[in-house]
Amino acid sequence: MNRKLNFWQMTPPQILVLGFAAIIVLGACLLTLPFASATGQSIPFIDALFTATSATCVTGLVVVDTGSSYTMFGQIVIVSLIQVGGLGFMTMATLVALVFRKKITLKERLVLQEAFNQGSMEGIVRLIRRVLIYSLTIEAIAAVIFTIRWTFDLGFSKALYFGIWHAISMFNNAGFDLFGTVDAPFVSLTGYVNDFVVNFVAMALIVLGGIGFIVMSEAIDYRTTKRLSLHSKVVLSMTGLLIVLGALIIFIFEYTNNRTIGSLDLGGKVLASFFQSVTPRTAGANTVDIGAMRQASQFFIVILMFIGASPGSTGGGIKTTTFTILIAAIVTMIRGKEDIVIFRSRLAKDRILKAITLTMMALCLVIMVTMLLSTTEDSQFLKILFEVTSAFATVGLTIGLTPDLTTFGKILICLTMFAGRLGPFTLAYALQPKQEKELYRYPEGKITIG
């Protein structure tokens, strides 16, 4: 009775944290089973835990190659964790409840509100229905296209399996793939660098999964409503800007690099540049060797990863809306204005403070973990910074450090992926004691800045 009472006294952030943790532990236990490993022997628990964390947090960082190290059972466990982690365990629980016509309780609505970062519970169940319909429909369409394309290379049955598997992985911005072999592990989509169909479908999945379900819903309804909310306008415009700007910068930096896009024709260079610009938006797949890129390109990708996807999506990072608010605040201060205005709408002060707080918390987390790993891992600083940012933003891109991590490094990266998936605010609210309302305010003071 006390346990049940304690559960119902838990806050929505605490339920989310414990729910994700439970799924990760369950996944790790399943992946340690002998028949989950291609060798028939149990993989070390720390490696199984790392893989389960990466899959549930839809990251894509792996210490062992997914395609060659796991059996079909292990691969199905991983893709199931990706689907549950990407859509959220509460979304999947709601699906079960809707199928069996069970009522969604107030507590469950509160958790769903927290999971999708909504301001109110109004229409939350309707949103979940749309999330499920859109997700499964998009994944099904992509799976069909992938299957048709890969049938020429792999045969129908294997192409069907690969099509479904990679459609789920790409839409949920996970970055896991099955193309690695014992002789050539961790290859991702490098064999399809010039393939327009594979590149286009993968990029479409990544972008659709990264803009957020609210934006997707408004975009679909636009033909009838003829309006978009400020949130959707910011997400769509900033997403488009970052993709185009990112592709242009990567194209310029890597144009003469024969180890990446230098040896491709002009069309291949453009296609590869766009893919490598889209994938840091928390996807993790790659069509060129990220480790072979110039350091300027790698550092630029770190910036793109830190920004990440958009709120209410399958991606991580500080989010495009946060980045937009920060840029708008800087421009407003430089112009000497008082109000921050975006698309002729004035932002409330609490939105600005939340954006600054989230960015500083994320920055502090990345800096702290990078410093710790710099003392335990024998690697270059940029490699470590790249790895940590990739883990925090749940991207999954790496320049070669992941398989060589120490046990301490693996645990630290696991915690970073966990924090990145749930978000610094959710973790902070889950860990802090219950706050009482302050009954007084201190006098205002002034500090010289600049």
Short mmCIF file of C-alpha atoms in Angstrom, two decimals:
data_model
loop_
_atom_site.label_atom_id
_atom_site.label_comp_id
_atom_site.label_asym_id
_atom_site.label_seq_id
_atom_site.Cartn_x
_atom_site.Cartn_y
_atom_site.Cartn_z
CA MET A 1 0.00 0.00 0.00
CA ASN A 2 2.81 2.41 0.88
CA ARG A 3 4.64 1.62 -2.36
CA LYS A 4 1.51 2.38 -4.37
CA LEU A 5 0.99 5.58 -2.45
CA ASN A 6 4.60 6.63 -3.02
CA PHE A 7 4.24 5.99 -6.76
CA TRP A 8 1.16 8.20 -7.02
CA GLN A 9 2.96 10.89 -5.06
CA MET A 10 5.75 10.97 -7.64
CA THR A 11 5.90 13.96 -9.95
CA PRO A 12 5.66 13.54 -13.76
CA PRO A 13 9.41 14.24 -14.21
CA GLN A 14 10.23 11.53 -11.66
CA ILE A 15 7.96 9.03 -13.44
CA LEU A 16 9.66 9.83 -16.76
CA VAL A 17 13.15 9.39 -15.31
CA LEU A 18 12.33 6.07 -13.62
CA GLY A 19 10.38 4.85 -16.66
CA PHE A 20 13.26 5.42 -19.05
CA ALA A 21 15.74 3.93 -16.56
CA ALA A 22 13.60 0.78 -16.21
CA ILE A 23 13.40 0.35 -20.00
CA ILE A 24 17.19 0.72 -20.31
CA VAL A 25 17.87 -1.90 -17.62
CA LEU A 26 15.37 -4.32 -19.20
CA GLY A 27 16.95 -3.81 -22.62
CA ALA A 28 20.46 -4.34 -21.21
CA CYS A 29 19.39 -7.61 -19.59
CA LEU A 30 17.91 -8.87 -22.87
CA LEU A 31 21.04 -7.93 -24.83
CA THR A 32 23.27 -9.89 -22.43
CA LEU A 33 21.44 -13.12 -23.27
CA PRO A 34 23.69 -15.53 -25.24
CA PHE A 35 21.26 -15.78 -28.18
CA ALA A 36 21.35 -11.98 -28.59
CA SER A 37 25.05 -12.13 -29.48
CA ALA A 38 26.32 -13.25 -32.88
CA THR A 39 29.10 -15.25 -31.18
CA GLY A 40 26.67 -17.15 -28.96
CA GLN A 41 28.41 -15.83 -25.86
CA SER A 42 27.05 -13.11 -23.59
CA ILE A 43 28.49 -9.68 -24.27
CA PRO A 44 29.78 -7.78 -21.21
CA PHE A 45 26.99 -6.11 -19.26
CA ILE A 46 28.57 -2.66 -19.57
CA ASP A 47 28.49 -2.98 -23.38
CA ALA A 48 24.87 -4.18 -23.29
CA LEU A 49 23.98 -1.30 -20.95
CA PHE A 50 25.71 1.18 -23.26
CA THR A 51 23.83 -0.17 -26.30
CA ALA A 52 20.48 -0.20 -24.47
CA THR A 53 21.01 3.36 -23.23
CA SER A 54 22.02 4.55 -26.70
CA ALA A 55 18.96 2.87 -28.28
CA THR A 56 16.43 4.03 -25.67
CA CYS A 57 17.85 7.56 -25.74
CA VAL A 58 17.80 7.34 -29.59
CA THR A 59 21.45 8.29 -29.81
CA GLY A 60 23.31 5.80 -31.99
CA LEU A 61 26.70 5.66 -30.28
CA VAL A 62 27.83 2.03 -30.16
CA VAL A 63 30.80 0.22 -28.65
CA VAL A 64 30.22 -2.87 -30.83
CA ASP A 65 28.93 -2.96 -34.40
CA THR A 66 25.17 -3.58 -34.46
CA GLY A 67 25.03 -5.45 -37.76
CA SER A 68 27.81 -7.95 -37.04
CA SER A 69 27.71 -8.29 -33.25
CA TYR A 70 24.02 -9.06 -32.63
CA THR A 71 21.67 -11.76 -33.88
CA MET A 72 18.26 -10.95 -35.30
CA PHE A 73 16.87 -11.24 -31.75
CA GLY A 74 19.36 -8.68 -30.46
CA GLN A 75 18.70 -6.38 -33.38
CA ILE A 76 14.92 -6.56 -32.80
CA VAL A 77 15.48 -5.72 -29.12
CA ILE A 78 17.52 -2.69 -30.17
CA VAL A 79 14.99 -1.41 -32.73
CA SER A 80 12.17 -1.93 -30.19
CA LEU A 81 14.09 0.18 -27.68
CA ILE A 82 14.55 2.83 -30.38
CA GLN A 83 10.80 2.94 -31.11
CA VAL A 84 9.82 3.09 -27.45
CA GLY A 85 12.56 5.59 -26.63
CA GLY A 86 11.82 7.80 -29.62
CA LEU A 87 8.08 8.07 -29.16
CA GLY A 88 8.30 7.84 -25.37
CA PHE A 89 7.21 4.99 -23.13
CA MET A 90 4.12 6.93 -22.06
CA THR A 91 3.09 7.26 -25.71
CA MET A 92 3.38 3.50 -26.13
CA ALA A 93 1.45 2.95 -22.90
CA THR A 94 -1.26 5.28 -24.21
CA LEU A 95 -1.39 3.25 -27.43
CA VAL A 96 -2.09 0.10 -25.40
CA ALA A 97 -4.75 1.94 -23.40
CA LEU A 98 -6.44 3.24 -26.56
CA VAL A 99 -6.41 -0.22 -28.15
CA PHE A 100 -8.10 -1.74 -25.09
CA ARG A 101 -10.38 1.32 -24.71
CA LYS A 102 -9.07 2.15 -21.25
CA LYS A 103 -9.53 5.65 -19.85
CA ILE A 104 -6.45 7.87 -19.70
CA THR A 105 -6.17 9.05 -16.09
CA LEU A 106 -5.29 12.57 -14.95
CA LYS A 107 -1.90 11.38 -13.70
CA GLU A 108 -1.11 9.83 -17.10
CA ARG A 109 -2.16 13.04 -18.85
CA LEU A 110 0.20 15.03 -16.62
CA VAL A 111 3.10 12.72 -17.51
CA LEU A 112 2.25 13.00 -21.22
CA GLN A 113 2.16 16.79 -20.87
CA GLU A 114 5.66 16.69 -19.34
CA ALA A 115 6.96 14.22 -21.95
CA PHE A 116 5.83 16.40 -24.88
CA ASN A 117 6.75 19.67 -23.18
CA GLN A 118 3.21 21.03 -23.48
CA GLY A 119 1.89 24.05 -21.60
CA SER A 120 -1.44 22.40 -20.77
CA MET A 121 -3.24 19.05 -20.85
CA GLU A 122 -5.84 20.31 -23.32
CA GLY A 123 -5.94 18.03 -26.37
CA ILE A 124 -3.00 15.92 -25.15
CA VAL A 125 -4.67 12.56 -25.91
CA ARG A 126 -5.69 13.82 -29.37
CA LEU A 127 -2.05 14.82 -29.94
CA ILE A 128 -0.87 11.35 -28.90
CA ARG A 129 -3.26 9.75 -31.40
CA ARG A 130 -1.81 11.94 -34.14
CA VAL A 131 1.76 11.18 -33.03
CA LEU A 132 1.11 7.46 -33.36
CA ILE A 133 -0.68 7.76 -36.72
CA TYR A 134 1.92 10.08 -38.26
CA SER A 135 4.87 8.06 -36.95
CA LEU A 136 3.65 4.67 -38.09
CA THR A 137 2.50 6.02 -41.46
CA ILE A 138 5.80 7.79 -42.21
CA GLU A 139 7.83 4.77 -41.09
CA ALA A 140 5.69 2.44 -43.24
CA ILE A 141 6.08 4.59 -46.38
CA ALA A 142 9.84 4.88 -45.86
CA ALA A 143 10.13 1.14 -45.20
CA VAL A 144 8.42 0.38 -48.52
CA ILE A 145 10.77 2.70 -50.46
CA PHE A 146 13.86 1.32 -48.69
CA THR A 147 12.69 -2.23 -49.38
CA ILE A 148 12.21 -1.59 -53.08
CA ARG A 149 15.63 0.08 -53.35
CA TRP A 150 17.55 -2.51 -51.35
CA THR A 151 15.88 -5.51 -53.01
CA PHE A 152 18.32 -5.04 -55.92
CA ASP A 153 21.28 -5.32 -53.52
CA LEU A 154 20.13 -7.65 -50.75
CA GLY A 155 17.20 -9.72 -52.02
CA PHE A 156 13.59 -9.16 -51.00
CA SER A 157 13.46 -10.77 -47.53
CA LYS A 158 16.62 -9.10 -46.24
CA ALA A 159 15.67 -5.81 -47.91
CA LEU A 160 12.26 -5.90 -46.19
CA TYR A 161 13.90 -6.46 -42.80
CA PHE A 162 16.48 -3.75 -43.42
CA GLY A 163 13.80 -1.38 -44.76
CA ILE A 164 11.59 -1.62 -41.68
CA TRP A 165 14.56 -1.55 -39.29
CA HIS A 166 16.22 1.52 -40.79
CA ALA A 167 12.94 3.41 -41.28
CA ILE A 168 12.34 3.15 -37.52
CA SER A 169 15.94 4.05 -36.72
CA MET A 170 16.07 7.08 -39.04
CA PHE A 171 12.65 8.52 -38.15
CA ASN A 172 13.46 8.31 -34.44
CA ASN A 173 16.81 9.99 -35.13
CA ALA A 174 18.65 7.02 -33.63
CA GLY A 175 21.48 6.53 -36.12
CA PHE A 176 21.78 2.75 -35.64
CA ASP A 177 22.38 0.70 -38.79
CA LEU A 178 22.90 -2.93 -39.84
CA PHE A 179 25.34 -2.47 -42.73
CA GLY A 180 28.47 -3.21 -40.72
CA THR A 181 30.23 -6.56 -41.12
CA VAL A 182 32.96 -8.37 -39.19
CA ASP A 183 35.53 -7.14 -41.72
CA ALA A 184 34.05 -3.65 -42.13
CA PRO A 185 32.24 -2.51 -38.95
CA PHE A 186 30.70 0.92 -38.25
CA VAL A 187 30.20 1.80 -41.95
CA SER A 188 26.73 3.37 -41.58
CA LEU A 189 25.43 4.54 -45.02
CA THR A 190 28.84 5.25 -46.56
CA GLY A 191 28.16 2.67 -49.28
CA TYR A 192 25.24 4.83 -50.50
CA VAL A 193 26.95 8.23 -50.56
CA ASN A 194 25.91 8.77 -54.21
CA ASP A 195 22.49 7.10 -53.95
CA PHE A 196 19.80 9.79 -54.24
CA VAL A 197 16.90 7.56 -53.12
CA VAL A 198 18.56 6.34 -49.92
CA ASN A 199 19.90 9.82 -49.11
CA PHE A 200 16.62 11.62 -49.77
CA VAL A 201 14.44 9.17 -47.81
CA ALA A 202 16.88 9.10 -44.89
CA MET A 203 17.08 12.91 -44.78
CA ALA A 204 13.30 13.23 -45.00
CA LEU A 205 12.89 10.81 -42.08
CA ILE A 206 15.48 12.67 -40.00
CA VAL A 207 13.92 16.09 -40.65
CA LEU A 208 10.34 14.89 -40.05
CA GLY A 209 11.36 13.16 -36.84
CA GLY A 210 13.32 16.23 -35.73
CA ILE A 211 10.84 19.07 -36.28
CA GLY A 212 8.43 17.78 -33.64
CA PHE A 213 4.96 16.30 -33.79
CA ILE A 214 3.22 19.61 -33.02
CA VAL A 215 4.82 21.26 -36.05
CA MET A 216 4.07 18.22 -38.19
CA SER A 217 0.42 18.33 -37.14
CA GLU A 218 0.09 22.06 -37.88
CA ALA A 219 1.82 21.67 -41.25
CA ILE A 220 -0.61 18.91 -42.26
CA ASP A 221 -3.60 21.02 -41.15
CA TYR A 222 -2.29 24.15 -42.88
CA ARG A 223 -4.37 23.59 -46.03
CA THR A 224 -7.55 24.02 -43.97
CA THR A 225 -6.43 26.37 -41.18
CA LYS A 226 -4.14 28.62 -43.26
CA ARG A 227 -2.16 29.46 -40.13
CA LEU A 228 0.94 28.36 -38.25
CA SER A 229 1.75 29.09 -34.63
CA LEU A 230 4.83 31.12 -33.70
CA HIS A 231 6.44 27.89 -32.50
CA SER A 232 6.00 26.21 -35.90
CA LYS A 233 7.24 29.26 -37.79
CA VAL A 234 10.40 29.39 -35.69
CA VAL A 235 11.05 25.65 -35.96
CA LEU A 236 10.55 25.46 -39.73
CA SER A 237 12.52 28.60 -40.55
CA MET A 238 15.46 27.80 -38.25
CA THR A 239 15.55 24.16 -39.36
CA GLY A 240 15.69 25.18 -43.01
CA LEU A 241 18.33 27.84 -42.33
CA LEU A 242 20.59 25.48 -40.37
CA ILE A 243 20.35 22.75 -43.02
CA VAL A 244 21.20 25.07 -45.92
CA LEU A 245 23.92 26.96 -44.02
CA GLY A 246 25.38 23.71 -42.70
CA ALA A 247 25.49 22.13 -46.16
CA LEU A 248 27.18 25.23 -47.61
CA ILE A 249 29.88 25.33 -44.91
CA ILE A 250 30.59 21.59 -45.11
CA PHE A 251 30.70 21.83 -48.92
CA ILE A 252 33.30 24.64 -48.71
CA PHE A 253 35.45 23.02 -46.00
CA GLU A 254 35.44 19.53 -47.51
CA TYR A 255 35.43 20.36 -51.24
CA THR A 256 39.08 19.37 -51.77
CA ASN A 257 39.24 16.66 -49.09
CA ASN A 258 39.61 13.42 -51.06
CA ARG A 259 38.98 11.37 -47.91
CA THR A 260 35.39 12.67 -47.72
CA ILE A 261 33.64 14.43 -50.63
CA GLY A 262 36.67 15.56 -52.65
CA SER A 263 36.63 12.51 -54.94
CA LEU A 264 32.88 12.79 -55.70
CA ASP A 265 31.37 14.59 -58.69
CA LEU A 266 29.57 17.90 -58.13
CA GLY A 267 26.18 16.25 -57.57
CA GLY A 268 27.70 13.80 -55.11
CA LYS A 269 29.45 16.62 -53.25
CA VAL A 270 26.17 18.54 -52.87
CA LEU A 271 24.25 15.43 -51.80
CA ALA A 272 26.87 14.41 -49.24
CA SER A 273 27.12 17.97 -47.90
CA PHE A 274 23.37 18.13 -47.33
CA PHE A 275 23.30 14.72 -45.65
CA GLN A 276 26.15 15.62 -43.31
CA SER A 277 24.32 18.88 -42.51
CA VAL A 278 21.03 17.09 -41.72
CA THR A 279 22.44 14.23 -39.65
CA PRO A 280 23.96 16.35 -36.81
CA ARG A 281 20.37 17.42 -36.07
CA THR A 282 20.53 14.35 -33.72
CA ALA A 283 20.29 11.57 -36.35
CA GLY A 284 23.74 9.94 -36.23
CA ALA A 285 23.89 8.26 -39.64
CA ASN A 286 26.63 9.32 -42.06
CA THR A 287 27.51 8.80 -45.73
CA VAL A 288 31.17 9.90 -45.42
CA ASP A 289 33.79 9.12 -42.79
CA ILE A 290 33.27 11.80 -40.11
CA GLY A 291 36.70 10.99 -38.64
CA ALA A 292 38.32 11.86 -41.99
CA MET A 293 36.77 15.35 -42.07
CA ARG A 294 38.88 18.42 -41.48
CA GLN A 295 38.89 19.72 -37.91
CA ALA A 296 37.02 22.86 -38.95
CA SER A 297 34.17 20.69 -40.27
CA GLN A 298 34.19 18.49 -37.16
CA PHE A 299 33.99 21.51 -34.86
CA PHE A 300 31.18 22.99 -36.94
CA ILE A 301 29.29 19.70 -36.60
CA VAL A 302 29.77 19.98 -32.81
CA ILE A 303 27.91 23.31 -32.97
CA LEU A 304 25.10 21.81 -35.08
CA MET A 305 24.80 18.86 -32.68
CA PHE A 306 24.62 21.15 -29.65
CA ILE A 307 21.72 23.07 -31.23
CA GLY A 308 19.98 19.80 -32.08
CA ALA A 309 16.39 19.23 -33.16
CA SER A 310 13.12 20.85 -32.05
CA PRO A 311 10.90 20.52 -28.95
CA GLY A 312 8.45 17.61 -28.83
CA SER A 313 10.49 15.60 -31.35
CA THR A 314 12.61 12.46 -31.26
CA GLY A 315 15.80 14.54 -31.19
CA GLY A 316 17.95 16.19 -28.53
CA GLY A 317 20.18 19.23 -28.11
CA ILE A 318 19.18 22.62 -26.71
CA LYS A 319 16.61 22.78 -29.56
CA THR A 320 16.13 25.16 -32.47
CA THR A 321 13.64 27.33 -30.56
CA THR A 322 16.12 27.93 -27.74
CA PHE A 323 18.84 28.86 -30.23
CA THR A 324 16.47 31.25 -32.02
CA ILE A 325 15.58 33.00 -28.76
CA LEU A 326 19.26 33.41 -27.89
CA ILE A 327 20.07 34.91 -31.30
CA ALA A 328 17.03 37.19 -31.10
CA ALA A 329 18.07 38.32 -27.60
CA ILE A 330 21.57 39.21 -28.82
CA VAL A 331 20.22 41.16 -31.80
CA THR A 332 17.72 42.97 -29.55
CA MET A 333 20.45 43.99 -27.09
CA ILE A 334 22.76 45.20 -29.89
CA ARG A 335 19.93 47.28 -31.39
CA GLY A 336 19.11 48.79 -28.00
CA LYS A 337 15.54 47.51 -28.00
CA GLU A 338 13.65 46.34 -24.92
CA ASP A 339 11.33 43.63 -26.27
CA ILE A 340 12.44 40.51 -28.12
CA VAL A 341 10.20 40.23 -31.17
CA ILE A 342 10.04 37.22 -33.49
CA PHE A 343 7.60 37.11 -36.43
CA ARG A 344 5.83 40.20 -35.00
CA SER A 345 5.27 38.47 -31.65
CA ARG A 346 6.80 39.66 -28.38
CA LEU A 347 8.36 36.98 -26.19
CA ALA A 348 7.61 36.83 -22.48
CA LYS A 349 10.55 37.27 -20.10
CA ASP A 350 10.14 33.77 -18.65
CA ARG A 351 10.71 32.22 -22.13
CA ILE A 352 13.97 34.13 -22.44
CA LEU A 353 15.17 33.15 -18.96
CA LYS A 354 14.27 29.51 -19.62
CA ALA A 355 16.24 29.53 -22.89
CA ILE A 356 19.30 31.02 -21.18
CA THR A 357 19.04 28.61 -18.24
CA LEU A 358 18.68 25.55 -20.49
CA THR A 359 21.66 26.59 -22.62
CA MET A 360 23.87 27.21 -19.58
CA MET A 361 22.88 23.89 -17.98
CA ALA A 362 23.63 22.05 -21.22
CA LEU A 363 26.91 23.87 -21.68
CA CYS A 364 27.98 23.13 -18.10
CA LEU A 365 27.13 19.44 -18.56
CA VAL A 366 29.14 19.17 -21.79
CA ILE A 367 32.11 21.03 -20.27
CA MET A 368 32.11 18.95 -17.07
CA VAL A 369 31.89 15.58 -18.87
CA THR A 370 34.53 16.66 -21.41
CA MET A 371 36.92 17.60 -18.62
CA LEU A 372 36.37 14.28 -16.83
CA LEU A 373 36.89 12.23 -19.98
CA SER A 374 40.01 14.24 -20.82
CA THR A 375 41.58 12.82 -17.67
CA THR A 376 40.50 9.18 -18.20
CA GLU A 377 40.62 8.71 -21.99
CA ASP A 378 43.80 8.70 -24.05
CA SER A 379 42.49 10.74 -26.96
CA GLN A 380 42.56 14.17 -28.59
CA PHE A 381 40.48 16.94 -27.06
CA LEU A 382 38.32 17.48 -30.17
CA LYS A 383 37.49 13.75 -30.28
CA ILE A 384 36.33 13.87 -26.66
CA LEU A 385 34.35 17.09 -27.11
CA PHE A 386 32.74 15.64 -30.25
CA GLU A 387 31.79 12.43 -28.40
CA VAL A 388 30.33 14.22 -25.38
CA THR A 389 28.30 16.67 -27.49
CA SER A 390 27.05 13.77 -29.61
CA ALA A 391 25.97 11.93 -26.45
CA PHE A 392 24.27 14.95 -24.88
CA ALA A 393 22.43 15.88 -28.08
CA THR A 394 21.54 12.18 -28.66
CA VAL A 395 23.12 12.35 -32.12
CA GLY A 396 25.28 9.25 -32.39
CA LEU A 397 28.00 10.61 -34.66
CA THR A 398 31.55 9.79 -33.61
CA ILE A 399 35.07 10.32 -34.92
CA GLY A 400 36.29 7.00 -33.59
CA LEU A 401 36.39 7.29 -29.79
CA THR A 402 33.34 5.20 -28.78
CA PRO A 403 34.78 1.64 -29.20
CA ASP A 404 37.93 2.63 -27.27
CA LEU A 405 36.19 4.13 -24.22
CA THR A 406 37.22 2.89 -20.78
CA THR A 407 34.58 1.42 -18.45
CA PHE A 408 34.37 4.76 -16.63
CA GLY A 409 34.05 6.55 -19.97
CA LYS A 410 31.21 4.27 -21.05
CA ILE A 411 29.32 4.89 -17.81
CA LEU A 412 29.82 8.64 -18.11
CA ILE A 413 28.64 8.70 -21.73
CA CYS A 414 25.60 6.60 -20.72
CA LEU A 415 24.67 9.17 -18.08
CA THR A 416 25.19 11.97 -20.60
CA MET A 417 22.90 10.29 -23.15
CA PHE A 418 20.29 9.76 -20.43
CA ALA A 419 20.46 13.41 -19.38
CA GLY A 420 20.31 14.54 -23.01
CA ARG A 421 17.25 12.45 -23.85
CA LEU A 422 15.20 13.54 -20.84
CA GLY A 423 16.51 17.09 -20.86
CA PRO A 424 18.29 19.01 -18.09
CA PHE A 425 15.04 20.58 -16.84
CA THR A 426 13.24 17.25 -16.45
CA LEU A 427 16.17 15.78 -14.52
CA ALA A 428 16.47 18.87 -12.35
CA TYR A 429 12.75 18.87 -11.53
CA ALA A 430 12.86 15.12 -10.81
CA LEU A 431 15.80 15.40 -8.39
CA GLN A 432 14.95 18.60 -6.55
CA PRO A 433 12.83 18.54 -3.35
CA LYS A 434 9.34 19.98 -3.46
CA GLN A 435 9.54 23.77 -3.54
CA GLU A 436 7.36 25.98 -1.40
CA LYS A 437 6.15 29.30 -2.73
CA GLU A 438 8.25 32.24 -1.55
CA LEU A 439 6.29 34.72 0.57
CA TYR A 440 8.65 37.64 0.06
CA ARG A 441 10.96 39.28 -2.50
CA TYR A 442 14.42 40.75 -1.97
CA PRO A 443 15.17 44.38 -2.92
CA GLU A 444 16.46 44.93 -6.45
CA GLY A 445 20.21 45.32 -6.93
CA LYS A 446 22.41 46.29 -9.86
CA ILE A 447 25.53 44.62 -11.27
CA THR A 448 27.80 46.17 -13.90
CA ILE A 449 27.96 44.01 -17.04
CA GLY A 450 30.44 44.29 -19.91
#
